[in-house]
mmCIF file of C-alpha atoms in Angstrom:
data_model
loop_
_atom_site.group_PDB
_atom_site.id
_atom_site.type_symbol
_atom_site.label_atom_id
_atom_site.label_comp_id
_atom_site.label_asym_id
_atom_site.label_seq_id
_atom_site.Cartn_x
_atom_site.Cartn_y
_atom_site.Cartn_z
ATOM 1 C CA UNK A 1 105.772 30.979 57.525
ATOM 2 C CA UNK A 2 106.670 34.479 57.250
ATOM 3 C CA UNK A 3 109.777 36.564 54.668
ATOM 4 C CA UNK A 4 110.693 39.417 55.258
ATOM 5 C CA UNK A 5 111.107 42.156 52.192
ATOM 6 C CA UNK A 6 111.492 45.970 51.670
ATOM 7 C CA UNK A 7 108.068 47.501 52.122
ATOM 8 C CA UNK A 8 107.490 51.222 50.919
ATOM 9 C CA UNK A 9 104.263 53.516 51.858
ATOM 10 C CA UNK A 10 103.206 57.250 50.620
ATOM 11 C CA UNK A 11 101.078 59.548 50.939
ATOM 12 C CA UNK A 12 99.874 60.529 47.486
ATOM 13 C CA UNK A 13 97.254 63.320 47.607
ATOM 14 C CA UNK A 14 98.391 64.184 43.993
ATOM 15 C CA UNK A 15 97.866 60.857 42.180
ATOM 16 C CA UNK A 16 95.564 60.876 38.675
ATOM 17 C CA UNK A 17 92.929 59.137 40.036
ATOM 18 C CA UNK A 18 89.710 60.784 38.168
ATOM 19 C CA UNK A 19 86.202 61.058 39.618
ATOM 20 C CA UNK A 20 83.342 63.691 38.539
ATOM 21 C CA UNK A 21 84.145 67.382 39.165
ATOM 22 C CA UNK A 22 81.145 69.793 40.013
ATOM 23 C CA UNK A 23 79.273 70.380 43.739
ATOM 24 C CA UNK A 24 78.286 67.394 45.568
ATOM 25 C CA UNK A 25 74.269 66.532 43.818
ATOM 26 C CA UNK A 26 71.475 66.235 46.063
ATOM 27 C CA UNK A 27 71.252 63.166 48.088
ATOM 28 C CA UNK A 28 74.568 62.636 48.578
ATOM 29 C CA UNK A 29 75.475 59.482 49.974
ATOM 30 C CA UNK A 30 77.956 60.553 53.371
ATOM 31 C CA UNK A 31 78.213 62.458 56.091
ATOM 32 C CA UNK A 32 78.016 66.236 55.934
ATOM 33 C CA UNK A 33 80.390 68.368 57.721
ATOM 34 C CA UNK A 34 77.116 68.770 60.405
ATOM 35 C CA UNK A 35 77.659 65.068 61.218
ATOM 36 C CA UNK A 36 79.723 66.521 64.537
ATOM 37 C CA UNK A 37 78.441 63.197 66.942
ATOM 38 C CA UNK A 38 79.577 60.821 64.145
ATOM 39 C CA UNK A 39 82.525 62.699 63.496
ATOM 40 C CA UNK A 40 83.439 62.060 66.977
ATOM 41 C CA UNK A 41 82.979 58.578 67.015
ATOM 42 C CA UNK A 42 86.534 58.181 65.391
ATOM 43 C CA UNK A 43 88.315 61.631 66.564
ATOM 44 C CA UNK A 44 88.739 64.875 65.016
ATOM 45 C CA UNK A 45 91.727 63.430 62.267
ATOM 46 C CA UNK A 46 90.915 64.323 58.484
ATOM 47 C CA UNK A 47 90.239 61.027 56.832
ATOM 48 C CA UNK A 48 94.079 61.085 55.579
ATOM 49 C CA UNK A 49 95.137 60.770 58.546
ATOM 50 C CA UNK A 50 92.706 58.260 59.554
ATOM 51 C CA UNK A 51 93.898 55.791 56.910
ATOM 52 C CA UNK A 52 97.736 56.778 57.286
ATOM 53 C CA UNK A 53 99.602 53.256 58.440
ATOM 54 C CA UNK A 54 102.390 52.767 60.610
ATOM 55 C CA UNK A 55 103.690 49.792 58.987
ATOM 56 C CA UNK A 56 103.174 46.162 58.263
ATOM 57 C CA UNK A 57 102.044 44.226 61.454
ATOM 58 C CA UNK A 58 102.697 40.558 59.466
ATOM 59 C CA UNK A 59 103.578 38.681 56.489
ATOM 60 C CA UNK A 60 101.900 35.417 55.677
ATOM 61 C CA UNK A 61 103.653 33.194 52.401
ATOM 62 C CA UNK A 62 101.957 29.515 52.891
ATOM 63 C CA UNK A 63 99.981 29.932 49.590
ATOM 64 C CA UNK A 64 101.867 28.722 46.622
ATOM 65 C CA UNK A 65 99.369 30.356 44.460
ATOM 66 C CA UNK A 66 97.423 33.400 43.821
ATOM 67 C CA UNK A 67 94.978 34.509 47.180
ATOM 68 C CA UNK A 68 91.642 35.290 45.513
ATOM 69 C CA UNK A 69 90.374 36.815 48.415
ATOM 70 C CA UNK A 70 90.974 37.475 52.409
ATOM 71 C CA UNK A 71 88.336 38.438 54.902
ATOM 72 C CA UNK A 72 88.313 39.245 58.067
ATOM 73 C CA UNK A 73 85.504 37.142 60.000
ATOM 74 C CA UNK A 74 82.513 39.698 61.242
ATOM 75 C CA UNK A 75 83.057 41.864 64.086
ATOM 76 C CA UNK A 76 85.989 40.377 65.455
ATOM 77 C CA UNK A 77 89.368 42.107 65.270
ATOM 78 C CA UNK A 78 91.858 39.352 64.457
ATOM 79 C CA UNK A 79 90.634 36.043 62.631
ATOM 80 C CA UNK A 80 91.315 36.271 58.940
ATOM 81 C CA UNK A 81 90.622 33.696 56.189
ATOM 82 C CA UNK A 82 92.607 33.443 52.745
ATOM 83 C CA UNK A 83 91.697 31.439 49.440
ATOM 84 C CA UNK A 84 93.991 30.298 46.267
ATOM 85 C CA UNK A 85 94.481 29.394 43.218
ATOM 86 C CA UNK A 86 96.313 26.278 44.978
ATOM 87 C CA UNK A 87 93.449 24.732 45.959
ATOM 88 C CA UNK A 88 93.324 25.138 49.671
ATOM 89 C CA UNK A 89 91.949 27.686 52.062
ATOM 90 C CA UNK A 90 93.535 29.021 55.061
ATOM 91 C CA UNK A 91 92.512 30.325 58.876
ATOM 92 C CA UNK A 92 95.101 32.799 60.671
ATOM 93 C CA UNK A 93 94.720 34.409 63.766
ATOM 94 C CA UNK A 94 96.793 37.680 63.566
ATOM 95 C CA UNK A 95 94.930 40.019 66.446
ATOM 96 C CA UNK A 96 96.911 37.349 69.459
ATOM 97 C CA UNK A 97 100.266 36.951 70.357
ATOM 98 C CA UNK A 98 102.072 35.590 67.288
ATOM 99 C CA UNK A 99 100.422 35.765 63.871
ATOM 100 C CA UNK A 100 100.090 32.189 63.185
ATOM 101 C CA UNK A 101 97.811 29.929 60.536
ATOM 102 C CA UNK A 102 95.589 28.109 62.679
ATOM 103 C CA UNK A 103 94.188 25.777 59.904
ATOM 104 C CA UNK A 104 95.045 24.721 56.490
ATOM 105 C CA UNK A 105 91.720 23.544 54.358
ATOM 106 C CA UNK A 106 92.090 21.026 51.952
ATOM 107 C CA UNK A 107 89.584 19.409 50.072
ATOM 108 C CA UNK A 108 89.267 20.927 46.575
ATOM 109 C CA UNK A 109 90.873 19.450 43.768
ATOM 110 C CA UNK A 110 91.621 23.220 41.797
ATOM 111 C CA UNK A 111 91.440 26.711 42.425
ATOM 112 C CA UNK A 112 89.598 28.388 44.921
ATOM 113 C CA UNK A 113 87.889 31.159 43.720
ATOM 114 C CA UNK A 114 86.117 32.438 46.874
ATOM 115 C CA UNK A 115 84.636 32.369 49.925
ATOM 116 C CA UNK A 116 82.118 33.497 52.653
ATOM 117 C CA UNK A 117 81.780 33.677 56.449
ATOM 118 C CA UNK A 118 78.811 32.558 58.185
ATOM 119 C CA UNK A 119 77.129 35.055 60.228
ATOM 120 C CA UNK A 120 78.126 33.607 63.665
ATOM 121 C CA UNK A 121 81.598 33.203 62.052
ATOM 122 C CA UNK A 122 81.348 29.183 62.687
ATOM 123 C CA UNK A 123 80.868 28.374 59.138
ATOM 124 C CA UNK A 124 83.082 29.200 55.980
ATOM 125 C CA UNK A 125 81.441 28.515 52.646
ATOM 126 C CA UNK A 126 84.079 28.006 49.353
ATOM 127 C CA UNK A 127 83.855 27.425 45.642
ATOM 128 C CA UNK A 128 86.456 26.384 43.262
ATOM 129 C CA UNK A 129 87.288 25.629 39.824
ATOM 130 C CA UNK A 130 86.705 21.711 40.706
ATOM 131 C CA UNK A 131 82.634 22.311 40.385
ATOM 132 C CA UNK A 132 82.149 21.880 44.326
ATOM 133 C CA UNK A 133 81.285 24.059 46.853
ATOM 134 C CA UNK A 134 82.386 22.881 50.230
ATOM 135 C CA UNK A 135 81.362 23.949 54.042
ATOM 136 C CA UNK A 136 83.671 24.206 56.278
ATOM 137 C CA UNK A 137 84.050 24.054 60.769
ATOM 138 C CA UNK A 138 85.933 27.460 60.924
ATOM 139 C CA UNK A 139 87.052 26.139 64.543
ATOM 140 C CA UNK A 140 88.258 22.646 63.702
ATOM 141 C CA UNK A 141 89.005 23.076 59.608
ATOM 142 C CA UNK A 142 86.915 20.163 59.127
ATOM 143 C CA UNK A 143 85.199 20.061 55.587
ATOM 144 C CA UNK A 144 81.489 19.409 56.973
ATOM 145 C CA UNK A 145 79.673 18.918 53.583
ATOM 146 C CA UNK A 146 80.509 19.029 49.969
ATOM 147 C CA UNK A 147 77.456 19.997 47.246
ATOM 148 C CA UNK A 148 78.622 19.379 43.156
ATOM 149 C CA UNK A 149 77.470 22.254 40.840
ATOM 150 C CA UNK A 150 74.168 21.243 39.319
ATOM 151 C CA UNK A 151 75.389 21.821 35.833
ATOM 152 C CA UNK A 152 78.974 20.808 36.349
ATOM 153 C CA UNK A 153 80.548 24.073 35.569
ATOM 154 C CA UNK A 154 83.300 25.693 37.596
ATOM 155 C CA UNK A 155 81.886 27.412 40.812
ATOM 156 C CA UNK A 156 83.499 30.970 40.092
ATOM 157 C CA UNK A 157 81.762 33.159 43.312
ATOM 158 C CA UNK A 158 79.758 31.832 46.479
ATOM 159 C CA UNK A 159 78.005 33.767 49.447
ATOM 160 C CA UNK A 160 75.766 33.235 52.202
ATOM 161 C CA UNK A 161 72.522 34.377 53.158
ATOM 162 C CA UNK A 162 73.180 37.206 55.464
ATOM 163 C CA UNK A 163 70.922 36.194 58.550
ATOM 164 C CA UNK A 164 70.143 32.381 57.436
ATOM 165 C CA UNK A 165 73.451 30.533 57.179
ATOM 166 C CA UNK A 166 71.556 27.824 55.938
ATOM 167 C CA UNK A 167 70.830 29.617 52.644
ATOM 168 C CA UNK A 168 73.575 29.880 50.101
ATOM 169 C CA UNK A 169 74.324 31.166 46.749
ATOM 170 C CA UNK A 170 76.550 30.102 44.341
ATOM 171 C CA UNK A 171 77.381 31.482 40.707
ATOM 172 C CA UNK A 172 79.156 29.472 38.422
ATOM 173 C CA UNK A 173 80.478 29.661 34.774
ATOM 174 C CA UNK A 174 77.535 28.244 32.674
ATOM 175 C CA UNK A 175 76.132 31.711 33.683
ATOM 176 C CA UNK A 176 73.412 29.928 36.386
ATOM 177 C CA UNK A 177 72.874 31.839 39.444
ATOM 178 C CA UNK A 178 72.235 29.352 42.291
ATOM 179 C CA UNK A 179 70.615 29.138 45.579
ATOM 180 C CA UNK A 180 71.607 26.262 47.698
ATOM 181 C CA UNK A 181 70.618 24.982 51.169
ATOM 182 C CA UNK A 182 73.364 23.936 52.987
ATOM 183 C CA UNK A 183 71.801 21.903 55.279
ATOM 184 C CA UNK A 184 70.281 19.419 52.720
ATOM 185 C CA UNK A 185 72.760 20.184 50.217
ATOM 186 C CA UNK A 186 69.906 20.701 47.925
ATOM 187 C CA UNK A 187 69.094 23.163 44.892
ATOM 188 C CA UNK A 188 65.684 24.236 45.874
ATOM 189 C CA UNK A 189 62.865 25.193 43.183
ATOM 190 C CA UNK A 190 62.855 28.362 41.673
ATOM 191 C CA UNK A 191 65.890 29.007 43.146
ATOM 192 C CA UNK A 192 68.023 29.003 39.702
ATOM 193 C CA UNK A 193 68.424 31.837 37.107
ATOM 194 C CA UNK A 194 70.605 32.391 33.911
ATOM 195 C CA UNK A 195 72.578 35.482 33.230
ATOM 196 C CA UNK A 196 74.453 36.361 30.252
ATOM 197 C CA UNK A 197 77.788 35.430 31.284
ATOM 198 C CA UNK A 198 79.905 33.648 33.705
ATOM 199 C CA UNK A 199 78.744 34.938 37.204
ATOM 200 C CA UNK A 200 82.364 36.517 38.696
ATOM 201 C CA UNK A 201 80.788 38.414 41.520
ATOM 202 C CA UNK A 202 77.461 38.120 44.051
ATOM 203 C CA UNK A 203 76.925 40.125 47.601
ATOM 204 C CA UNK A 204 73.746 40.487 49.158
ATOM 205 C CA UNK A 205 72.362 43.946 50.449
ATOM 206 C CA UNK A 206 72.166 44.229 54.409
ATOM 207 C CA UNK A 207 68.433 42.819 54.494
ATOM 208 C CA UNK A 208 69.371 39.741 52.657
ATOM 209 C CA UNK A 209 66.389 40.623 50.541
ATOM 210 C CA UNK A 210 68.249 42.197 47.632
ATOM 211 C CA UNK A 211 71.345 39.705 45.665
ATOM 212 C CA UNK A 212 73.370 41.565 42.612
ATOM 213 C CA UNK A 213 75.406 39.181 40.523
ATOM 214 C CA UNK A 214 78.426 40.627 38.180
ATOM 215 C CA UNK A 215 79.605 38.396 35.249
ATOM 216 C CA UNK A 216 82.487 38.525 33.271
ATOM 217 C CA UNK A 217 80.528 40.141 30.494
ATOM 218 C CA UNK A 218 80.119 43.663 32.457
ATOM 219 C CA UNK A 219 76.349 43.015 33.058
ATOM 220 C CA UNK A 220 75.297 43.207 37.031
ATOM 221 C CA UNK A 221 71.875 41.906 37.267
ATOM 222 C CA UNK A 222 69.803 42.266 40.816
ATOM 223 C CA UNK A 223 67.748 39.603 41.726
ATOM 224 C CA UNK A 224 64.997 39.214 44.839
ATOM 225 C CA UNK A 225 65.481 36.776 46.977
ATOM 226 C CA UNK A 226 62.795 35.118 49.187
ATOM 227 C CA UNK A 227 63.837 33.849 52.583
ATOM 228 C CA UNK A 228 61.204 31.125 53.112
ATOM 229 C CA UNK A 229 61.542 29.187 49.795
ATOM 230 C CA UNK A 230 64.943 30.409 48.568
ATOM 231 C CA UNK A 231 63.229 31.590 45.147
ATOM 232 C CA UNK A 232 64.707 34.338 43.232
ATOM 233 C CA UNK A 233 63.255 36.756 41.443
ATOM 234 C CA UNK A 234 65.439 38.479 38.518
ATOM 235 C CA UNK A 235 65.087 42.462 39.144
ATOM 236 C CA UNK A 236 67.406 44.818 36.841
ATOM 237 C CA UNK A 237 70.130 44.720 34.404
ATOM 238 C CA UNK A 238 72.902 47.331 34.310
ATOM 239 C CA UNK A 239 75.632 46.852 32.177
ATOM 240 C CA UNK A 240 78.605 48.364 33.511
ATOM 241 C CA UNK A 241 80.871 48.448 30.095
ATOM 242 C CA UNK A 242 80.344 45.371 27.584
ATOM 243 C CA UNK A 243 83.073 42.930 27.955
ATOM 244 C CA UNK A 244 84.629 44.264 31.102
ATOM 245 C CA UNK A 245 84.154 41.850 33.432
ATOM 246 C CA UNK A 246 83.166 42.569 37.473
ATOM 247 C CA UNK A 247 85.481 40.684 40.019
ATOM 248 C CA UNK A 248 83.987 42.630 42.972
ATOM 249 C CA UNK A 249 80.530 43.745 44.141
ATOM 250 C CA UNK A 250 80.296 45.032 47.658
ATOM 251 C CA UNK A 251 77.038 46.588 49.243
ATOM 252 C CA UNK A 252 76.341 49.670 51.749
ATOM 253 C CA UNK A 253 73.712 50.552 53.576
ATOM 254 C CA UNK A 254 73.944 54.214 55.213
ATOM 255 C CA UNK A 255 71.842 54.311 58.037
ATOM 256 C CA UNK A 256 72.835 58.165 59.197
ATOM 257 C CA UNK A 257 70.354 60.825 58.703
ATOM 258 C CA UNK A 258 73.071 62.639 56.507
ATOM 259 C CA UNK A 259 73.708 59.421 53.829
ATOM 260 C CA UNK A 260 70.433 58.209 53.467
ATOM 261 C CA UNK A 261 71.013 56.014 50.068
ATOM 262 C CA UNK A 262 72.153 52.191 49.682
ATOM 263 C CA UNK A 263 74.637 51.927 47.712
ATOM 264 C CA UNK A 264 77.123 49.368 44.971
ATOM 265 C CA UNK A 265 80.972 49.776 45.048
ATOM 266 C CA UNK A 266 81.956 47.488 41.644
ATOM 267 C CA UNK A 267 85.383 46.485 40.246
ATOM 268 C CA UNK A 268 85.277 45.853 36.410
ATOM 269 C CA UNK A 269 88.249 45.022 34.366
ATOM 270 C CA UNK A 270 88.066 48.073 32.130
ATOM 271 C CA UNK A 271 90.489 50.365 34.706
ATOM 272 C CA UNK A 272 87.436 51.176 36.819
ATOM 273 C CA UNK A 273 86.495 50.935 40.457
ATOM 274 C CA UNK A 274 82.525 52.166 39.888
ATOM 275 C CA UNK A 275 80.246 54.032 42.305
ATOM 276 C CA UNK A 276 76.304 53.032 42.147
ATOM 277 C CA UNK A 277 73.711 54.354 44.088
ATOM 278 C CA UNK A 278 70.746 51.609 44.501
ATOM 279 C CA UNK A 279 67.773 53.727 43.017
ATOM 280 C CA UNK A 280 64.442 51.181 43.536
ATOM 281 C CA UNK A 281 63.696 48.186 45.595
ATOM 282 C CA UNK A 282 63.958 45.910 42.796
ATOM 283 C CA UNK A 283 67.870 47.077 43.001
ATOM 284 C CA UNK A 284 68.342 48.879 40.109
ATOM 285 C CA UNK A 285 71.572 50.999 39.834
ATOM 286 C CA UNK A 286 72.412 54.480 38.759
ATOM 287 C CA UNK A 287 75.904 55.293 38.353
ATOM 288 C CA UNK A 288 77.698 58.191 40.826
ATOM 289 C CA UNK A 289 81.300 57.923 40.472
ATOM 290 C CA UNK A 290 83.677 56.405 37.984
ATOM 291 C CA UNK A 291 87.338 56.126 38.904
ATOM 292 C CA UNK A 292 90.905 54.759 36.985
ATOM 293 C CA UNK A 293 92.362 51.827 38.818
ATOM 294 C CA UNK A 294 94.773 49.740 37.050
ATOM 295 C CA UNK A 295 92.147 46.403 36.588
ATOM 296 C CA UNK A 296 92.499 44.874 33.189
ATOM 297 C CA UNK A 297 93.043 41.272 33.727
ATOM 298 C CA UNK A 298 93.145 40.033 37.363
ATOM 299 C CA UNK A 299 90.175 39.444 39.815
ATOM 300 C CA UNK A 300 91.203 42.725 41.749
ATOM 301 C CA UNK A 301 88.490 43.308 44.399
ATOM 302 C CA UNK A 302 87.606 46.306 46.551
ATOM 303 C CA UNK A 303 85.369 46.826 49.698
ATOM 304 C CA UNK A 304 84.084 49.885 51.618
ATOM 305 C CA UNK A 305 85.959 50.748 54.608
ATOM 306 C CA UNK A 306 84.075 49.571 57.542
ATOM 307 C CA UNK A 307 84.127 53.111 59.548
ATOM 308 C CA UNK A 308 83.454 55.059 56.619
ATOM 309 C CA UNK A 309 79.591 56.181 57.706
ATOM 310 C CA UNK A 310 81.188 58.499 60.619
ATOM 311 C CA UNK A 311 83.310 60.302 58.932
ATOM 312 C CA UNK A 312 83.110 63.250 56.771
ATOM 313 C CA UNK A 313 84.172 61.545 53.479
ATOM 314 C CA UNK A 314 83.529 58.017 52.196
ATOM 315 C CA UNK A 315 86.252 55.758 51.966
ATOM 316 C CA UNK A 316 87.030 52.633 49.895
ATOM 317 C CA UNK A 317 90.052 50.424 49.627
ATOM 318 C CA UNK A 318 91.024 48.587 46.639
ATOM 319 C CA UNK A 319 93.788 46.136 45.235
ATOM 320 C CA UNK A 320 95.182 46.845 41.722
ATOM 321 C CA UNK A 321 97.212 45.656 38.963
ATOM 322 C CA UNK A 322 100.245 47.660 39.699
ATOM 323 C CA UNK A 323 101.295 46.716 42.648
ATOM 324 C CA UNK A 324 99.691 48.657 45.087
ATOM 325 C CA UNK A 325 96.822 49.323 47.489
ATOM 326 C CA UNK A 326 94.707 52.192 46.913
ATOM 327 C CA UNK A 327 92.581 54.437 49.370
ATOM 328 C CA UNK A 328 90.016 56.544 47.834
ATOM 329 C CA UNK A 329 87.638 59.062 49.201
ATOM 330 C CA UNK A 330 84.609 58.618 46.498
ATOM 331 C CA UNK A 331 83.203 61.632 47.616
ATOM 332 C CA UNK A 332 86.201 64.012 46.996
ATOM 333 C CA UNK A 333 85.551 65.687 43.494
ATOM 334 C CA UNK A 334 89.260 65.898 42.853
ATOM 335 C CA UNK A 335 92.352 64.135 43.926
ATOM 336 C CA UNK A 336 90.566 61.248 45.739
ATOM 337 C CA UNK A 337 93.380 59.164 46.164
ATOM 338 C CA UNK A 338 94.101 59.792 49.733
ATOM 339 C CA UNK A 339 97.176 56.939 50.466
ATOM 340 C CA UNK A 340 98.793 54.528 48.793
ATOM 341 C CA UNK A 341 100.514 51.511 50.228
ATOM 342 C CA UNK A 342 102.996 50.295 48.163
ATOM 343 C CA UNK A 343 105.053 46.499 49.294
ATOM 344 C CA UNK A 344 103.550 43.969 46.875
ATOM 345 C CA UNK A 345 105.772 42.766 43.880
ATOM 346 C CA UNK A 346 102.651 41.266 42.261
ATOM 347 C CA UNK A 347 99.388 42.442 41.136
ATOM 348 C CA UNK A 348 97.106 42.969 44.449
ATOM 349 C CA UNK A 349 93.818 40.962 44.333
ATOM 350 C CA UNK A 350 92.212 40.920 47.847
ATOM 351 C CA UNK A 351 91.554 43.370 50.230
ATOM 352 C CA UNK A 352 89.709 43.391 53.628
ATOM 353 C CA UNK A 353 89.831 45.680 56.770
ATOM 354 C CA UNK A 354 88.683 44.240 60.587
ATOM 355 C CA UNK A 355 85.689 45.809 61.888
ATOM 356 C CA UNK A 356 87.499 48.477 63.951
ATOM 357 C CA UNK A 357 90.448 49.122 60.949
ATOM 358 C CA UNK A 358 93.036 48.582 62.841
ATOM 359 C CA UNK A 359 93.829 46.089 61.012
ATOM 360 C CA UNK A 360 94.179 45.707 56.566
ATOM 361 C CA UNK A 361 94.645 42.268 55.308
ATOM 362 C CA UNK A 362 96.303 42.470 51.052
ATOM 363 C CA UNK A 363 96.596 39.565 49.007
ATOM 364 C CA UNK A 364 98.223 39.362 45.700
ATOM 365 C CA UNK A 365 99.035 36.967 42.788
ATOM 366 C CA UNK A 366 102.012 35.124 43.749
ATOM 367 C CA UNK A 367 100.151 34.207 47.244
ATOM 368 C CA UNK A 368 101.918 36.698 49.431
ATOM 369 C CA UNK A 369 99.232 38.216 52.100
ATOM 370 C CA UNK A 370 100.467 41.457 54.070
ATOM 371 C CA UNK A 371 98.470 42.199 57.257
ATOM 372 C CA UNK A 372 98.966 45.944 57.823
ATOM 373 C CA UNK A 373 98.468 48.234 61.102
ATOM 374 C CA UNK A 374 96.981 51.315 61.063
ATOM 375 C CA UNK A 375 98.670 54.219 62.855
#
């Protein structure tokens, strides 16, 4: 199902978003203007006008309840997955033909807090306020196995293993960190840890050998992870500002000679989308970049732009409490806010580009989604 409503976008170069003022510091984390070949990966456009959008491509409305998060499946263009607060999941297809919902996942008996693609894109792995993860057939919606938290707390964030699909790991609100194997539906040894608070957020670095965990305290904690056993291994703390919890942890790996650094992009509840740089192998972080976002009391959530290493510039998208959907160069010392798209009545929680951005996929709090097409 699909409404149509009055939609509104604009540029807004001007906006009081804050981030550090000075020269970029050594070991910055993005492409210098010498970066010509990866510059022309994408075209000669500044990155304004590569994030400028030409209007909204679909509308989905068959959530009843907030969407905690929508992701586009890996490396393909046009197969999107939503979860809500009304207990069910949902797989569109909005790349072919006629946006459509191809399946409607029902199993969980509350809120569904998150999820996670498989690698292969075959799997979907959720969590929900009902204390069960579930795995799902992405191709038939069939609910293939369900696993009960160990403690019996509400499962409040869930990821897989980046290369071992079998591997899972779950965070729930007794504070446990938790590795699971899917295919036994089994908590292995050594595979549990405690944090201080209710674990909001977990993503995995690009080796899968790195796992940071956010609670709802403002502590991010990293933790090693071995592939073989499933063991963790607690690394650092960081506390990000007491009592601000993080709702979104998203990790980046720059592989060009010009941004050699890893690095954290973190929403916490005290008005901040935060910056990190990843300064050791145990995953310790070191803070770059602090900007204002309106985040005080909703799981907003924010990702890198998926392009964003071949460009001058680093960009990063992010929902936020006042409606809107927010495009920030992080490496811009002022102004950063590059464009604004404004068309949600509601607070915007989830945010997720396709590989190639030409497609965004919003979600907000009363369960609209907005798929929107890049110009």
């Amino acid at each position: 199902m699909s409404r149509s409503m009055s939609l509104a976008m604009s540029q807004a170069g001007g906006q009081s978003i804050e981030g550090p003022h000075g020269p970029p510091q050594p070991g910055t984390v993005v492409p210098t203007q010498r970066a010509e070949a990866s510059k022309a990966i994408v075209g000669g456009k500044s990155i304004g006008e590569n994030y400028a959008f030409s209007g909204v491509h679909h509308i989905f409305d068959q959530h009843t309840d907030s969407v905690t998060m929508v992701k586009f499946a890996h490396n393909d263009q046009g197969l999107l997955a939503c979860s809500s607060l009304d207990g069910t999941l949902s797989i569109c297809q909005v790349a072919e033909g006629q946006p459509r919902v191809l399946h409607t996942l029902r199993h969980h008996n509350a809120g569904v807090t998150g999820f996670d693609w498989s690698s292969t894109n075959d799997l979907l792995l959720s969590g929900g306020e009902d204390g069960v993860v579930c795995l799902w057939s992405s191709s038939s919606g069939t609910c293939l196995r369900t696993v009960s938290d160990q403690s019996g707390a509400n499962v409040l964030s869930c990821v897989f293993h980046p290369f071992n699909s079998n591997w899972a790991v779950v965070g729930n609100s007794n504070g446990l960190v938790q590795v699971l194997n899917m295919s036994t539906g089994h908590y292995p040894k050594g595979g549990t840890s405690k944090v201080a608070g209710q674990v909001t957020a977990l993503n995995f670095d690009s080796s899968g050998k790195t796992l940071w965990a956010g609670d709802d305290k403002g502590t991010i904690v990293s933790f090693l992870f071995d592939l073989g056993s499933g063991c963790l291994k607690k690394g650092k703390r960081c506390v990000a500002q007491e009592g601000a919890a993080i709702t979104s942890l998203s990790a980046r790996t720059w592989a060009s000679r010009e941004a050699p650094n890893p690095t954290l992009l973190v929403s916490a509840s005290c008005n901040a989308l935060l910056l990190y740089r990843v300064a050791d192998k145990d995953g310790g972080l070191r803070l770059k970049r602090k900007f204002n976002v309106a985040h005080m009391y909703q799981p907003v959530r924010s990702t890198f732009c998926p392009l964003m290493s071949f460009r001058q510039g680093a960009c990063v998208v992010t929902g936020c409490e006042d409606c809107s959907v927010l495009f920030l160069d992080v490496e811009r010392d002022q102004r950063p806010l590059i464009n604004r798209l404004q068309g949600h009545a509601a607070p915007v929680l989830g945010v997720s580009f396709n590989y190639d951005e030409s497609l965004l996929a919003t979600s907000d709090a009363t369960g609209l989604v907005i798929v929107w097409k890049r110009q």
